[in-house]
């Protein structure tokens, strides 16, 4: 069993959707935030809308991941509070 936090999200390739995938991470034994992977399926439109409302105020300019941070131009970083 593992607990994950959201460290960012990607843009959707579909213009009608505001979120493509969540970038997930976990804290290791040294409290480093490690990138674990992305989750981008199984969301309803309501869930996506609710997530964007919660994530937008948490936006930051730089990756919160200490280890294995993903790269790309379509990534939005957030404080890992959710």
mmCIF file with all atom_site columns, N, CA and C in Angstrom, residues 1-2 4 7 10 15-16 18-19 25 27-28 31-32 35 37-38 41 51 54 63-65 74 81-82:
data_model
loop_
_atom_site.group_PDB
_atom_site.id
_atom_site.type_symbol
_atom_site.label_atom_id
_atom_site.label_alt_id
_atom_site.label_comp_id
_atom_site.label_asym_id
_atom_site.label_entity_id
_atom_site.label_seq_id
_atom_site.pdbx_PDB_ins_code
_atom_site.Cartn_x
_atom_site.Cartn_y
_atom_site.Cartn_z
_atom_site.occupancy
_atom_site.B_iso_or_equiv
_atom_site.pdbx_formal_charge
_atom_site.auth_seq_id
_atom_site.auth_comp_id
_atom_site.auth_asym_id
_atom_site.auth_atom_id
_atom_site.pdbx_PDB_model_num
ATOM 1  N N  . UNK A 1 1  ? 0.849   -1.170 0.000   1.00 0.00 ? 1  UNK A N  1
ATOM 2  C CA . UNK A 1 1  ? 0.000   0.000  0.000   1.00 0.00 ? 1  UNK A CA 1
ATOM 3  C C  . UNK A 1 1  ? 0.896   1.235  0.000   1.00 0.00 ? 1  UNK A C  1
ATOM 4  N N  . UNK A 1 2  ? 0.522   2.233  -0.787  1.00 0.00 ? 2  UNK A N  1
ATOM 5  C CA . UNK A 1 2  ? 1.332   3.448  -0.905  1.00 0.00 ? 2  UNK A CA 1
ATOM 6  C C  . UNK A 1 2  ? 0.413   4.657  -1.016  1.00 0.00 ? 2  UNK A C  1
ATOM 7  N N  . UNK A 1 4  ? 0.049   8.528  -2.411  1.00 0.00 ? 4  UNK A N  1
ATOM 8  C CA . UNK A 1 4  ? 0.626   9.390  -3.434  1.00 0.00 ? 4  UNK A CA 1
ATOM 9  C C  . UNK A 1 4  ? 0.086   10.806 -3.311  1.00 0.00 ? 4  UNK A C  1
ATOM 10 N N  . UNK A 1 7  ? 1.840   16.178 -7.960  1.00 0.00 ? 7  UNK A N  1
ATOM 11 C CA . UNK A 1 7  ? 2.902   17.169 -8.097  1.00 0.00 ? 7  UNK A CA 1
ATOM 12 C C  . UNK A 1 7  ? 2.777   18.007 -9.355  1.00 0.00 ? 7  UNK A C  1
ATOM 13 N N  . UNK A 1 10 ? -0.685  17.434 -16.765 1.00 0.00 ? 10 UNK A N  1
ATOM 14 C CA . UNK A 1 10 ? -0.390  17.750 -18.162 1.00 0.00 ? 10 UNK A CA 1
ATOM 15 C C  . UNK A 1 10 ? -1.631  18.290 -18.846 1.00 0.00 ? 10 UNK A C  1
ATOM 16 N N  . UNK A 1 15 ? -8.919  19.465 -26.976 1.00 0.00 ? 15 UNK A N  1
ATOM 17 C CA . UNK A 1 15 ? -9.171  20.865 -26.594 1.00 0.00 ? 15 UNK A CA 1
ATOM 18 C C  . UNK A 1 15 ? -10.332 21.053 -25.619 1.00 0.00 ? 15 UNK A C  1
ATOM 19 N N  . UNK A 1 16 ? -11.286 20.135 -25.602 1.00 0.00 ? 16 UNK A N  1
ATOM 20 C CA . UNK A 1 16 ? -12.445 20.277 -24.729 1.00 0.00 ? 16 UNK A CA 1
ATOM 21 C C  . UNK A 1 16 ? -12.138 19.911 -23.276 1.00 0.00 ? 16 UNK A C  1
ATOM 22 N N  . UNK A 1 18 ? -9.495  20.110 -19.928 1.00 0.00 ? 18 UNK A N  1
ATOM 23 C CA . UNK A 1 18 ? -8.464  20.995 -19.386 1.00 0.00 ? 18 UNK A CA 1
ATOM 24 C C  . UNK A 1 18 ? -7.311  20.244 -18.745 1.00 0.00 ? 18 UNK A C  1
ATOM 25 N N  . UNK A 1 19 ? -7.466  18.947 -18.542 1.00 0.00 ? 19 UNK A N  1
ATOM 26 C CA . UNK A 1 19 ? -6.454  18.174 -17.844 1.00 0.00 ? 19 UNK A CA 1
ATOM 27 C C  . UNK A 1 19 ? -6.229  16.865 -18.577 1.00 0.00 ? 19 UNK A C  1
ATOM 28 N N  . UNK A 1 25 ? 3.462   11.388 -7.180  1.00 0.00 ? 25 UNK A N  1
ATOM 29 C CA . UNK A 1 25 ? 4.715   11.120 -6.507  1.00 0.00 ? 25 UNK A CA 1
ATOM 30 C C  . UNK A 1 25 ? 4.494   10.613 -5.097  1.00 0.00 ? 25 UNK A C  1
ATOM 31 N N  . UNK A 1 27 ? 6.694   10.265 -1.083  1.00 0.00 ? 27 UNK A N  1
ATOM 32 C CA . UNK A 1 27 ? 7.848   10.649 -0.269  1.00 0.00 ? 27 UNK A CA 1
ATOM 33 C C  . UNK A 1 27 ? 8.592   9.390  0.163   1.00 0.00 ? 27 UNK A C  1
ATOM 34 N N  . UNK A 1 28 ? 9.906   9.377  -0.097  1.00 0.00 ? 28 UNK A N  1
ATOM 35 C CA . UNK A 1 28 ? 10.714  8.219  0.299   1.00 0.00 ? 28 UNK A CA 1
ATOM 36 C C  . UNK A 1 28 ? 11.137  8.368  1.762   1.00 0.00 ? 28 UNK A C  1
ATOM 37 N N  . UNK A 1 31 ? 12.358  11.680 2.887   1.00 0.00 ? 31 UNK A N  1
ATOM 38 C CA . UNK A 1 31 ? 11.414  12.768 2.624   1.00 0.00 ? 31 UNK A CA 1
ATOM 39 C C  . UNK A 1 31 ? 11.663  13.476 1.306   1.00 0.00 ? 31 UNK A C  1
ATOM 40 N N  . UNK A 1 32 ? 12.295  12.786 0.349   1.00 0.00 ? 32 UNK A N  1
ATOM 41 C CA . UNK A 1 32 ? 12.415  13.293 -1.017  1.00 0.00 ? 32 UNK A CA 1
ATOM 42 C C  . UNK A 1 32 ? 11.142  12.915 -1.763  1.00 0.00 ? 32 UNK A C  1
ATOM 43 N N  . UNK A 1 35 ? 9.022   11.086 -8.238  1.00 0.00 ? 35 UNK A N  1
ATOM 44 C CA . UNK A 1 35 ? 8.000   10.927 -9.274  1.00 0.00 ? 35 UNK A CA 1
ATOM 45 C C  . UNK A 1 35 ? 7.707   9.438  -9.431  1.00 0.00 ? 35 UNK A C  1
ATOM 46 N N  . UNK A 1 37 ? 4.756   8.321  -11.533 1.00 0.00 ? 37 UNK A N  1
ATOM 47 C CA . UNK A 1 37 ? 4.087   8.056  -12.802 1.00 0.00 ? 37 UNK A CA 1
ATOM 48 C C  . UNK A 1 37 ? 2.892   8.970  -12.973 1.00 0.00 ? 37 UNK A C  1
ATOM 49 N N  . UNK A 1 38 ? 2.134   8.701  -14.020 1.00 0.00 ? 38 UNK A N  1
ATOM 50 C CA . UNK A 1 38 ? 0.974   9.551  -14.288 1.00 0.00 ? 38 UNK A CA 1
ATOM 51 C C  . UNK A 1 38 ? -0.299  8.723  -14.348 1.00 0.00 ? 38 UNK A C  1
ATOM 52 N N  . UNK A 1 41 ? -6.638  8.276  -16.875 1.00 0.00 ? 41 UNK A N  1
ATOM 53 C CA . UNK A 1 41 ? -7.889  7.680  -17.343 1.00 0.00 ? 41 UNK A CA 1
ATOM 54 C C  . UNK A 1 41 ? -8.845  7.476  -16.185 1.00 0.00 ? 41 UNK A C  1
ATOM 55 N N  . UNK A 1 51 ? -11.025 18.822 -10.044 1.00 0.00 ? 51 UNK A N  1
ATOM 56 C CA . UNK A 1 51 ? -9.568  18.770 -9.877  1.00 0.00 ? 51 UNK A CA 1
ATOM 57 C C  . UNK A 1 51 ? -8.901  20.066 -10.325 1.00 0.00 ? 51 UNK A C  1
ATOM 58 N N  . UNK A 1 54 ? -9.219  22.769 -7.823  1.00 0.00 ? 54 UNK A N  1
ATOM 59 C CA . UNK A 1 54 ? -8.361  22.577 -6.656  1.00 0.00 ? 54 UNK A CA 1
ATOM 60 C C  . UNK A 1 54 ? -6.885  22.758 -6.984  1.00 0.00 ? 54 UNK A C  1
ATOM 61 N N  . UNK A 1 63 ? 9.244   22.244 -10.679 1.00 0.00 ? 63 UNK A N  1
ATOM 62 C CA . UNK A 1 63 ? 8.840   20.904 -10.282 1.00 0.00 ? 63 UNK A CA 1
ATOM 63 C C  . UNK A 1 63 ? 9.045   20.676 -8.785  1.00 0.00 ? 63 UNK A C  1
ATOM 64 N N  . UNK A 1 64 ? 8.048   20.094 -8.110  1.00 0.00 ? 64 UNK A N  1
ATOM 65 C CA . UNK A 1 64 ? 8.218   19.763 -6.700  1.00 0.00 ? 64 UNK A CA 1
ATOM 66 C C  . UNK A 1 64 ? 8.952   18.428 -6.496  1.00 0.00 ? 64 UNK A C  1
ATOM 67 N N  . UNK A 1 65 ? 9.153   17.679 -7.583  1.00 0.00 ? 65 UNK A N  1
ATOM 68 C CA . UNK A 1 65 ? 9.787   16.369 -7.475  1.00 0.00 ? 65 UNK A CA 1
ATOM 69 C C  . UNK A 1 65 ? 11.296  16.514 -7.295  1.00 0.00 ? 65 UNK A C  1
ATOM 70 N N  . UNK A 1 74 ? 4.217   20.802 -21.763 1.00 0.00 ? 74 UNK A N  1
ATOM 71 C CA . UNK A 1 74 ? 2.780   20.812 -21.465 1.00 0.00 ? 74 UNK A CA 1
ATOM 72 C C  . UNK A 1 74 ? 2.498   20.417 -20.019 1.00 0.00 ? 74 UNK A C  1
ATOM 73 N N  . UNK A 1 81 ? 0.047   19.075 -2.264  1.00 0.00 ? 81 UNK A N  1
ATOM 74 C CA . UNK A 1 81 ? -0.825  19.109 -1.082  1.00 0.00 ? 81 UNK A CA 1
ATOM 75 C C  . UNK A 1 81 ? -2.024  18.178 -1.206  1.00 0.00 ? 81 UNK A C  1
ATOM 76 N N  . UNK A 1 82 ? -2.305  17.715 -2.406  1.00 0.00 ? 82 UNK A N  1
ATOM 77 C CA . UNK A 1 82 ? -3.482  16.836 -2.615  1.00 0.00 ? 82 UNK A CA 1
ATOM 78 C C  . UNK A 1 82 ? -3.038  15.416 -2.895  1.00 0.00 ? 82 UNK A C  1
#
